Coordinates of C-alpha atoms and ligand atoms in Angstrom, one line a residue:
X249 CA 96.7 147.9 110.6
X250 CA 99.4 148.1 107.3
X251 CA 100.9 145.3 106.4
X252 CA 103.9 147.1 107.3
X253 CA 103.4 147.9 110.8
X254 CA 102.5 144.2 111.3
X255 CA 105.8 143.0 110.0
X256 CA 107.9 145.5 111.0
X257 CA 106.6 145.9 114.8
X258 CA 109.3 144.5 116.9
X259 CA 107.7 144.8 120.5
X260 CA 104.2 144.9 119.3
X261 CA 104.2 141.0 120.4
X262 CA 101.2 141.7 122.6
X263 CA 99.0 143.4 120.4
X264 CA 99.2 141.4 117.5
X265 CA 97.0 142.6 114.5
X266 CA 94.0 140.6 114.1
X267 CA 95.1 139.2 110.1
X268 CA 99.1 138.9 110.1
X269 CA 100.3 136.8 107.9
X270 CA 103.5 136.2 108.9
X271 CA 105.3 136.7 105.7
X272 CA 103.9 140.2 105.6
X273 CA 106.9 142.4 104.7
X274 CA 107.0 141.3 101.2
X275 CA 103.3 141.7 100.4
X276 CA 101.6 145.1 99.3
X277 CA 97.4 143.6 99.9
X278 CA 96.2 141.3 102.2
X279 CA 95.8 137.6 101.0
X280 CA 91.7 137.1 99.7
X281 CA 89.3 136.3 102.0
X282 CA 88.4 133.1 100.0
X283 CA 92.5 132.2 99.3
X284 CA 93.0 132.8 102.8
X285 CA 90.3 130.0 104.0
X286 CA 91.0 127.5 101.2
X287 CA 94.8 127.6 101.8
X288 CA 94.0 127.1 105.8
X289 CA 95.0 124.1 106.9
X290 CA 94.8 124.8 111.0
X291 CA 91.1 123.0 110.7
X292 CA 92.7 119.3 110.5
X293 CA 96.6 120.2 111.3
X294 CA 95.5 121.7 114.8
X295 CA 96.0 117.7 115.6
X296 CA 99.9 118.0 114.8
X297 CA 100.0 120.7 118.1
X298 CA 101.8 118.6 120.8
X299 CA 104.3 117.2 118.1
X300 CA 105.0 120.7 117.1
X301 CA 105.2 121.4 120.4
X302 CA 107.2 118.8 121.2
X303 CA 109.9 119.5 118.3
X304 CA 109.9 123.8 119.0
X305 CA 110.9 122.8 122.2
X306 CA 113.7 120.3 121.8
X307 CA 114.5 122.6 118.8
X308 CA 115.0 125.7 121.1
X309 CA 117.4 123.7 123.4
X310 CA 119.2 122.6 120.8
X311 CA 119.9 126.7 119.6
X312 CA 120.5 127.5 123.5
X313 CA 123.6 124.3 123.5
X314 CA 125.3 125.7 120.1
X315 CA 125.1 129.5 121.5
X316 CA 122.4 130.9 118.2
X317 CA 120.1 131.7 121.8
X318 CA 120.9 132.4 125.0
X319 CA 120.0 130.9 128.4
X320 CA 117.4 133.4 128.7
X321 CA 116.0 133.3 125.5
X322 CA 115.7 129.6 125.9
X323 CA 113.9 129.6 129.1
X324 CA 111.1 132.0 128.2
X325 CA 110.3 130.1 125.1
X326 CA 110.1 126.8 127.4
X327 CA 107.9 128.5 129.5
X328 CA 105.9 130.1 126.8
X329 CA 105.4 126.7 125.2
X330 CA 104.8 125.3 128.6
X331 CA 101.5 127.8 128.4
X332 CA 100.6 127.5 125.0
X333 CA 100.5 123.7 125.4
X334 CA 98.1 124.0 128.5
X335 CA 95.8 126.5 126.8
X336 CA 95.4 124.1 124.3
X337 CA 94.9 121.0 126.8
X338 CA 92.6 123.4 128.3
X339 CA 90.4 124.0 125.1
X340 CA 91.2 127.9 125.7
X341 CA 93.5 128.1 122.5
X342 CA 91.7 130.6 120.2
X343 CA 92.4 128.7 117.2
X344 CA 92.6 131.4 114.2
X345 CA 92.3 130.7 110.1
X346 CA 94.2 133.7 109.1
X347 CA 97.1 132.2 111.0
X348 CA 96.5 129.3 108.4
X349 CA 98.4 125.9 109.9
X350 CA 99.1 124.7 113.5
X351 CA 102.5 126.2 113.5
X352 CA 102.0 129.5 112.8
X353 CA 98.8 129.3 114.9
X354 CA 101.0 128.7 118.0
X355 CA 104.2 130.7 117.4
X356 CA 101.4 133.5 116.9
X357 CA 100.8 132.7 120.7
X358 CA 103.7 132.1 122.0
X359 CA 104.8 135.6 121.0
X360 CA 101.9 137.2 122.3
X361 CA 102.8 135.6 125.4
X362 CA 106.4 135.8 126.0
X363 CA 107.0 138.6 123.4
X364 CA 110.3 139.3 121.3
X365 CA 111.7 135.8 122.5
X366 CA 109.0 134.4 120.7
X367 CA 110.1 135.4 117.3
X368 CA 113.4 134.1 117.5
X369 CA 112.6 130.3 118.0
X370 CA 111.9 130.1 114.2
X371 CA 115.8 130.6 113.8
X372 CA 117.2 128.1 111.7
X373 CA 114.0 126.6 111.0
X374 CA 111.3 126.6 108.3
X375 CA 107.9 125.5 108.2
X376 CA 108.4 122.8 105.6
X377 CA 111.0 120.8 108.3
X378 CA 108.9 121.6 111.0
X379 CA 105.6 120.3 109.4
X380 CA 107.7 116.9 108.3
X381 CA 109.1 116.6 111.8
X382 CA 105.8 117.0 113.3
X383 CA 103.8 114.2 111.1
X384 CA 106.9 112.0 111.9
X385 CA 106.1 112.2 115.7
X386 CA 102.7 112.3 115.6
X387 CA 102.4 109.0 113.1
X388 CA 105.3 107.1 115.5
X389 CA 102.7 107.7 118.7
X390 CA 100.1 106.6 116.2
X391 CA 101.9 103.1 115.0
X392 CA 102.7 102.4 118.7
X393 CA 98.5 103.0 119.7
X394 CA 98.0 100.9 116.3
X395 CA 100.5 98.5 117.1
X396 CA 98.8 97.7 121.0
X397 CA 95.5 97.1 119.7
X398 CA 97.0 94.9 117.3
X399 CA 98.4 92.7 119.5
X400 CA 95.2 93.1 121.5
X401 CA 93.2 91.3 119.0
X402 CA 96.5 88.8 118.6
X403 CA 96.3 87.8 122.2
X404 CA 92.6 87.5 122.4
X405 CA 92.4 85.5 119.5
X406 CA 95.2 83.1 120.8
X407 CA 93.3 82.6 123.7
X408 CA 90.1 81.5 121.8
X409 CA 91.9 79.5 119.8
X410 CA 93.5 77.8 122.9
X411 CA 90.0 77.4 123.8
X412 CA 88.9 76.0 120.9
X413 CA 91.6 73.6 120.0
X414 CA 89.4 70.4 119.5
X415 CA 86.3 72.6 118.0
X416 CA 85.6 71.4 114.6
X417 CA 84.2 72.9 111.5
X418 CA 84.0 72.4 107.9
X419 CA 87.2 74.0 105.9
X420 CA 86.0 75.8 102.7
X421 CA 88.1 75.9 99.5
X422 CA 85.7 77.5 96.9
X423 CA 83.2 78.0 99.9
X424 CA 82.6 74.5 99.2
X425 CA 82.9 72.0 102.0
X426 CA 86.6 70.9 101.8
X427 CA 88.0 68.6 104.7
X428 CA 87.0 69.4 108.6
X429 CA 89.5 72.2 110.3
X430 CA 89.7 72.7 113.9
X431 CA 88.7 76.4 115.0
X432 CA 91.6 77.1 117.1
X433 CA 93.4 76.1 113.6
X434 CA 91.2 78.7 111.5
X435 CA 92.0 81.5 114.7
X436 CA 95.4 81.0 114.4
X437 CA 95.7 81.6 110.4
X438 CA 93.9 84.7 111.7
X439 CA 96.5 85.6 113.9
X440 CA 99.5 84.5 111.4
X441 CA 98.2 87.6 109.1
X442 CA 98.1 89.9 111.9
X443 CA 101.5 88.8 113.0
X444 CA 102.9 89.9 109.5
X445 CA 101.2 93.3 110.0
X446 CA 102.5 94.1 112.6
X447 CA 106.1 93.0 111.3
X448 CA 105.2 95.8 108.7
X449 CA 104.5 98.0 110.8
X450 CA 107.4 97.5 113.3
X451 CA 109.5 97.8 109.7
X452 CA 108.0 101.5 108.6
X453 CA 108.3 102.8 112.2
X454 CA 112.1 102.5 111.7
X455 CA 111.8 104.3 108.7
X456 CA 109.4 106.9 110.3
X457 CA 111.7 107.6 112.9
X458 CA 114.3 109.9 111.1
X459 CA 114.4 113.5 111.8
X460 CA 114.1 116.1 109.1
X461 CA 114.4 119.1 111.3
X462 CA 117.7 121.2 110.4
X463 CA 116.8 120.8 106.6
X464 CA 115.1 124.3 107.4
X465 CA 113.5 125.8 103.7
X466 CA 115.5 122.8 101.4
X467 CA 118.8 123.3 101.4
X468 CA 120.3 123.1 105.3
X469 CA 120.6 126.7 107.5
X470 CA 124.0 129.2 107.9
X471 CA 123.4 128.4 111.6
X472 CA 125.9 126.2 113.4
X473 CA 123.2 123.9 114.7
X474 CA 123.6 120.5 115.9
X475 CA 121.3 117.8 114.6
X476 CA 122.5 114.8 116.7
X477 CA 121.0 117.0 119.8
X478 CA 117.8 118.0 118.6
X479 CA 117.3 114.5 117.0
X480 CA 118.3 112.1 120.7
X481 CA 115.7 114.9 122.6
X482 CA 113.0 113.9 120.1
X483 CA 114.1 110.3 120.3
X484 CA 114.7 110.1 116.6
X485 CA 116.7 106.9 115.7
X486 CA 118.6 108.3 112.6
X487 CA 119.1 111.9 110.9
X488 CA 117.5 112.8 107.2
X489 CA 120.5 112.6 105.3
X490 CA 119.5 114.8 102.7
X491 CA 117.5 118.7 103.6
X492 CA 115.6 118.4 100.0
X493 CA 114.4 114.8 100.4
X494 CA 113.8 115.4 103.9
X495 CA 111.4 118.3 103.6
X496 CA 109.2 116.8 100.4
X497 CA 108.8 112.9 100.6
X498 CA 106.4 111.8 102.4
X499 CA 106.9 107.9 101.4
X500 CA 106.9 107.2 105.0
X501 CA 103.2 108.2 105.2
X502 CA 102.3 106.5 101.9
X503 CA 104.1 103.2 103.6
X504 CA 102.1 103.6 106.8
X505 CA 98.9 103.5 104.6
X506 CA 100.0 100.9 103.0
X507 CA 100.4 99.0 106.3
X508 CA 97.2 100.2 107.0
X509 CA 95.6 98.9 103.6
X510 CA 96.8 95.6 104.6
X511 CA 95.2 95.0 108.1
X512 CA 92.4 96.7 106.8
X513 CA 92.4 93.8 104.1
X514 CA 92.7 91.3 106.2
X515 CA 90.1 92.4 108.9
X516 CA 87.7 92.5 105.9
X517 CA 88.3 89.3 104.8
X518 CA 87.7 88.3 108.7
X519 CA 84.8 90.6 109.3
X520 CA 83.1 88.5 105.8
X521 CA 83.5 85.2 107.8
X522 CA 81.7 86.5 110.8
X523 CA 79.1 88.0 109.4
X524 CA 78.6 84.3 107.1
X525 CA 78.6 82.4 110.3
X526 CA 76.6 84.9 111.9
X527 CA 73.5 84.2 109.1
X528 CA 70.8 81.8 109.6
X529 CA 72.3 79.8 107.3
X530 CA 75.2 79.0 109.1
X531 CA 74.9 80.0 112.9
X532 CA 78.0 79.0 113.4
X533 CA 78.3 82.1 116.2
X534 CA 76.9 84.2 117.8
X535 CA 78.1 88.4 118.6
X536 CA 77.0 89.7 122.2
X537 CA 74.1 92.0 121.9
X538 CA 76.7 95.0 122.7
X539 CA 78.2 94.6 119.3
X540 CA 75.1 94.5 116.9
X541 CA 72.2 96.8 116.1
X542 CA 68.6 95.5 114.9
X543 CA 66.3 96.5 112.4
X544 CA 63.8 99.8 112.7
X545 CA 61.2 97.8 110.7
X546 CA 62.5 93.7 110.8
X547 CA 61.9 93.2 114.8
X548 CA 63.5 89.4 114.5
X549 CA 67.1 91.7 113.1
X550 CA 69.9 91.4 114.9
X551 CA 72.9 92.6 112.6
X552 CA 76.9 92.3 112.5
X553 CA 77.2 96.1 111.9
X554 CA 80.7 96.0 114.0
X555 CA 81.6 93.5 111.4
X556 CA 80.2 95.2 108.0
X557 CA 81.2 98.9 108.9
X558 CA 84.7 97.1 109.2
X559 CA 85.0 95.9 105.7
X560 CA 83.2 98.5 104.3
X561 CA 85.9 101.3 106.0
X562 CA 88.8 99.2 103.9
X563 CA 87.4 101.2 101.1
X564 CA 88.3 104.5 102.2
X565 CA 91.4 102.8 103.7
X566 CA 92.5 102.2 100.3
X567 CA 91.6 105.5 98.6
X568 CA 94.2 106.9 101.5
X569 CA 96.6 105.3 99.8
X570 CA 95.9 105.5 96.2
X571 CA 95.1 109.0 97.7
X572 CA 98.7 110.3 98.8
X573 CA 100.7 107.9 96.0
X574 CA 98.9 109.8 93.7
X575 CA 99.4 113.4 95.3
X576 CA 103.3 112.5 95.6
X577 CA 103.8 111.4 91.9
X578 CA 104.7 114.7 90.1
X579 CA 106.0 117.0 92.7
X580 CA 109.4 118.2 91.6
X581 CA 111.6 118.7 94.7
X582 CA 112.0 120.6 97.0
X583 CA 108.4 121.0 99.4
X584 CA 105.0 122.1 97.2
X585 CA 101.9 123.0 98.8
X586 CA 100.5 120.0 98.0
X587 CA 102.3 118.2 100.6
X588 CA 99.3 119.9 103.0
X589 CA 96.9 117.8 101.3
X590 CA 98.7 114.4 102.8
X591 CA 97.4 115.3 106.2
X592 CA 93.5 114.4 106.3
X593 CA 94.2 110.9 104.5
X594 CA 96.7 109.7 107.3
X595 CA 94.6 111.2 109.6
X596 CA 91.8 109.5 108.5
X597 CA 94.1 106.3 107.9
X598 CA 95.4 106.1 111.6
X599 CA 91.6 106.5 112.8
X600 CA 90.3 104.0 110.7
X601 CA 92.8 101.6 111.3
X602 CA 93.1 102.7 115.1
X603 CA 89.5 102.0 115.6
X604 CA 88.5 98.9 113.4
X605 CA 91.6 96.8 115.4
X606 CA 89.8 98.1 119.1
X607 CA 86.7 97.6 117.7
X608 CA 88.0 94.2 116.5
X609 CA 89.6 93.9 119.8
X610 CA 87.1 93.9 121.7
X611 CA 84.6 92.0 119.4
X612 CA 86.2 88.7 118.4
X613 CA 87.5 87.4 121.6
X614 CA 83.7 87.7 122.6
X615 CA 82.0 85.9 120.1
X616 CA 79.7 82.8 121.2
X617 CA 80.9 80.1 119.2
X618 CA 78.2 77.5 118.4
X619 CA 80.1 73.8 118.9
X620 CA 77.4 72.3 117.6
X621 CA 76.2 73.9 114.2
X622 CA 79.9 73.6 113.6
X623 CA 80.1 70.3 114.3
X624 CA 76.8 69.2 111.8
X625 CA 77.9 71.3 109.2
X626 CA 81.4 69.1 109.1
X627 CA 79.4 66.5 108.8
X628 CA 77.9 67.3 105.8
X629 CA 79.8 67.8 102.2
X630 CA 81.7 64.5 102.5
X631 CA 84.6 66.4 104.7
X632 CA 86.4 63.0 105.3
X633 CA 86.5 62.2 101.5
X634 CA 90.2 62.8 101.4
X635 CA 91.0 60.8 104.4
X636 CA 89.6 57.5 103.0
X637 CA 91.7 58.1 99.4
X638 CA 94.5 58.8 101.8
X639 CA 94.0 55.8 104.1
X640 CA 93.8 53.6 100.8
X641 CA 97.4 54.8 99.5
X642 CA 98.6 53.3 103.0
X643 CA 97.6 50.2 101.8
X644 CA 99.9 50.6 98.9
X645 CA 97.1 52.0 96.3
X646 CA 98.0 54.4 93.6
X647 CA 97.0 57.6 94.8
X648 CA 94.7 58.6 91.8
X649 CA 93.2 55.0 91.3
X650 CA 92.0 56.0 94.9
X651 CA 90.9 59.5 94.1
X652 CA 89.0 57.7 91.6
X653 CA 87.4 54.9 93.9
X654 CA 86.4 57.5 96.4
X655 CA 84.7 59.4 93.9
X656 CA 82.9 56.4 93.4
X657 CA 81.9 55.9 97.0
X658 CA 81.1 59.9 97.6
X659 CA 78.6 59.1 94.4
X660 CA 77.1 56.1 96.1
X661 CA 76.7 58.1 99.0
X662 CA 75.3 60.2 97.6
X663 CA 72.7 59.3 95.6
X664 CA 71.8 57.6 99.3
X665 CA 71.3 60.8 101.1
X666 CA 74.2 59.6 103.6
X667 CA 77.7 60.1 104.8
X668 CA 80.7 58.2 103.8
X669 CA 80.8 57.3 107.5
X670 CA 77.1 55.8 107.3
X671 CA 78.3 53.3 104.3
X672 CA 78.5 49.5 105.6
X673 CA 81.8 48.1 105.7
X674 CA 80.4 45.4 102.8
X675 CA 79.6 48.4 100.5
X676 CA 83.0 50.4 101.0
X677 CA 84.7 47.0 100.1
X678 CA 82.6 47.0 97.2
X679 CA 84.6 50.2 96.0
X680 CA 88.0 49.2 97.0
X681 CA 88.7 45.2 98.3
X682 CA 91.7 46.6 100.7
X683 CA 89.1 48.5 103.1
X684 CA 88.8 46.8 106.6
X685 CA 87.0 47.6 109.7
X686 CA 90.4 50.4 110.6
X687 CA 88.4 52.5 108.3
X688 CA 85.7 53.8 110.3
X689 CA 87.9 55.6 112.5
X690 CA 89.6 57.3 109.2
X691 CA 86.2 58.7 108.6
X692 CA 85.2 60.4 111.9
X693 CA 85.9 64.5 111.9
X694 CA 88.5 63.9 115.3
X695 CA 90.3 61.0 113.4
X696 CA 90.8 63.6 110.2
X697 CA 92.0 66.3 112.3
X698 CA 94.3 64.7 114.5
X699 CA 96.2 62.6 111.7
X700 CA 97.1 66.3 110.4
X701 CA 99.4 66.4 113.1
X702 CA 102.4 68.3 111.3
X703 CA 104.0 71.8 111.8
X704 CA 101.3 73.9 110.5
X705 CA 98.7 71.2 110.0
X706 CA 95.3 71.4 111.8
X707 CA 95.9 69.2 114.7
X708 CA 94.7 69.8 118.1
X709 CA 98.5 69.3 119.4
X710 CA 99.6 71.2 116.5
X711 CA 97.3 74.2 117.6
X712 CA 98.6 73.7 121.5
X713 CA 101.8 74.1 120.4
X714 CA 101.3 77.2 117.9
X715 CA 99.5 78.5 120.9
X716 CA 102.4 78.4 123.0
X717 CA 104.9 79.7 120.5
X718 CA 102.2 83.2 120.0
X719 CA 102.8 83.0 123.8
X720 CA 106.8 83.3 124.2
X721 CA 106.9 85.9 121.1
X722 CA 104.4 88.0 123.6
X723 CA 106.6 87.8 126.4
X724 CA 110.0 88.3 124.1
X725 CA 108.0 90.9 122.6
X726 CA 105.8 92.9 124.5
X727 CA 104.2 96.0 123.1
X728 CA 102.9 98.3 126.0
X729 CA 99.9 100.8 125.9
X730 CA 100.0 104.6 124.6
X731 CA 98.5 107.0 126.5
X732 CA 98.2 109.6 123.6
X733 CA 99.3 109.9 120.3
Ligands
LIG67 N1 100.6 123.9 106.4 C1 101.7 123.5 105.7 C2 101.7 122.0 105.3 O1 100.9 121.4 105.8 C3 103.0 123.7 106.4 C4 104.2 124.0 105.6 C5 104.0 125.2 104.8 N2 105.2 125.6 104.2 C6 105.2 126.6 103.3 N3 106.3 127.0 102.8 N4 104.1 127.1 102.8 O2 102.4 121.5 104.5

């Protein structure tokens, strides 16, 4: 069939040529093969189809209330879109490449199936605000699944911590013994990063929520539409204030995967304490089976995978973002092609960052934690070393003479293979003539924990009471499920 027939065909809606680009008219030969396949996009946008549903929809109201459709009109594109949406539910969409993208894809259909009506719901509307509209309500549904999980792994990790309130363990600075730390205490700094993520991401889903559509090409439509209608049936908060910003930025995406970097940053930096405490070396823990694989050759293997694939997907979490800063850097305004080249990185974004929080979700709440090992390992490293200088400042000496005398001790120690704790009370006078007996219970792991007994300190009350705090900003704040994105 001629290009010409294809474009100019009025009521051949039901016969549509097999290749039609939709820009026909103006073209004298048919795009390339090759061109046609490597300008596709409907491979990976096919995901955007309920959010372009979604908007062709509230967008075709929105042309029926200012009078550019009528009643009619309006009603056989809701029904046609009502079909096309369960075909695709259905997996019976015939997905086609020389339609290119997911929007032309289904207006293609929803022409063939309602006819003439069909060709008119592009009025007022381009591709290049549909396309930012779409991303917008596909990557809100995809904060709001991020954002559950999120607070998923918050709650279970509160409740561990609960748990483990008077748990102790050695604190690393260095990843050098440092002073003993409560577990609940090393949960909860955990949780105070996650807590920031999500503020970030609660933050760029304000920003995300603006609506592009009525920007049409770049520069607005000559139809009298209404924005405020088409923007309160999407649920959009606010109105792009400006047709060429709104159809080329895409800093909202870029700030998402920035977001996204972050958590990703931060479950590495978890997932590397897991899998330390998961090594012979430490056994601090233990990961049910369910969450680990073994070894095809090493029978004795059982490996933090859940934990290792984790960190290692914050790589590609980051190349996301360098990724679509870098893509965004030279385009002059209005929209450029390029912009279709933003889609598989924030796709990829939102599923690595969707399924590392589940995964993390799921994983950490579960772990077996070894009381014991953590206990010894406090024991080791002089933990309490700070404690005694501290408990000799009490009795009025200088704080650096005593960081010096307790050096002298730890030495002693030492070179005796024992403990501070182990020391007589005749040899720790020997060091400093203000020690008395009181000094023993300075140098136990409870006594050093439950002196830190300050906002923010490492305290077993302190860790009660940030526990209960995590509590009441779940129940101010709760964050409910999402069913799809
Ligand atoms: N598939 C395109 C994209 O992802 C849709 C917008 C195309 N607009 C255009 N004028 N070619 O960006």
């Amino acid at each position: 069939m001629s290009q010409e027939t294809q474009s100019n065909g009025q009521n051949n809606a039901n016969n549509a040529p097999e290749t039609s680009a939709l820009w026909g008219g103006r073209f004298s030969e048919a795009t390339d093969a090759f061109v046609q396949v490597f300008t596709a996009s409907v491979g990976f946008d096919q995901r955007l189809a309920f959010a372009d549903i979604q908007g062709s929809r509230a967008h075709a109201q929105m042309l029926v209330e200012v009078g550019v459709l009528t009643q009619e009109e309006g009603q056989s594109i809701q029904d046609g879109l009502n079909q096309v949406e369960q075909e695709i539910r259905n997996g019976e969409f015939q997905w086609r490449v020389d339609l290119e993208d997911v929007h032309m894809n289904i207006e293609t259909r929803l022409t063939q199936l309602i006819g003439i009506n069909g060709k008119k719901l592009h009025t007022g509307r381009s591709r290049n605000d549909q396309v930012a509209t779409d991303i917008r309500l596909y990557l809100r549904s995809a904060i709001d699944a991020c954002l559950f999980q999120l607070r998923q792994l918050q709650k279970g990790l509160v409740n561990l911590a609960e748990e483990h309130a008077e748990t102790i363990l050695p604190g690393f600075t260095h990843l050098q013994v440092a002073q003993p730390v409560t577990l609940g205490h090393h949960l909860l700094a955990w949780t105070a990063m996650l807590v920031r993520d999500e503020e970030r991401l609660v933050q760029t889903r304000q920003r995300v929520n603006f609506m592009p559509l009525g920007s049409a090409a770049l520069a607005g439509t000559t139809f009298p539409i209404n924005r405020e209608i088409t923007a309160k049936l999407l649920g959009f908060e606010g109105i792009c204030d400006n047709s060429l910003d709104a159809v080329s930025d895409r800093d909202f995406a870029i700030e998402f995967l920035s977001d996204a970097a972050m958590v990703m940053m931060h479950l590495s930096r978890m997932s590397e304490e897991v899998i330390l405490w998961m090594s012979a070396q430490f056994q601090f823990i233990d990961l049910p089976d369910r969450f680990c694989t073994g070894s095809s050759i090493m029978p004795q293997k059982k490996n933090p995978d859940v934990a290792e694939l984790v960190r290692g997907k914050t790589a590609r979490s980051y190349g996301h973002l360098m990724g679509l800063l870098t893509l965004m850097k030279s385009q002059p305004l209005a929209y450029n092609k390029d912009n279709q080249e933003d889609k598989e990185p924030l796709f990829d974004g939102i599923d690595t960052l969707y399924n590392s929080l589940m995964s993390f979700a799921q994983m950490l709440p579960a772990m077996k934690v070894k009381k014991e090992n953590m206990r010894k390992a406090a024991l080791q490293g002089f933990s309490t070393a700070t404690d005694l200088a501290d408990y000799l400042v009490r009795k009025n000496v200088p704080f650096r003479d005593a960081h010096e005398c307790v050096g002298s001790a730890v030495a002693h120690a030492q070179a005796h293979n024992c403990d501070l704790s182990d020391l007589s009370l005749e040899t720790l006078q020997s060091f400093s003539g203000v020690i008395e007996q009181d000094v023993f219970e300075v140098l136990t792991l409870e006594g050093s924990v439950a002196a830190r007994d300050h906002l923010g300190g490492t305290a077993p009350n302190q860790v009660r009471a940030s526990v209960a705090r995590h509590r009441e900003r779940f129940e101010r704040n709760p964050i409910s499920e999402v069913n799809e994105i």
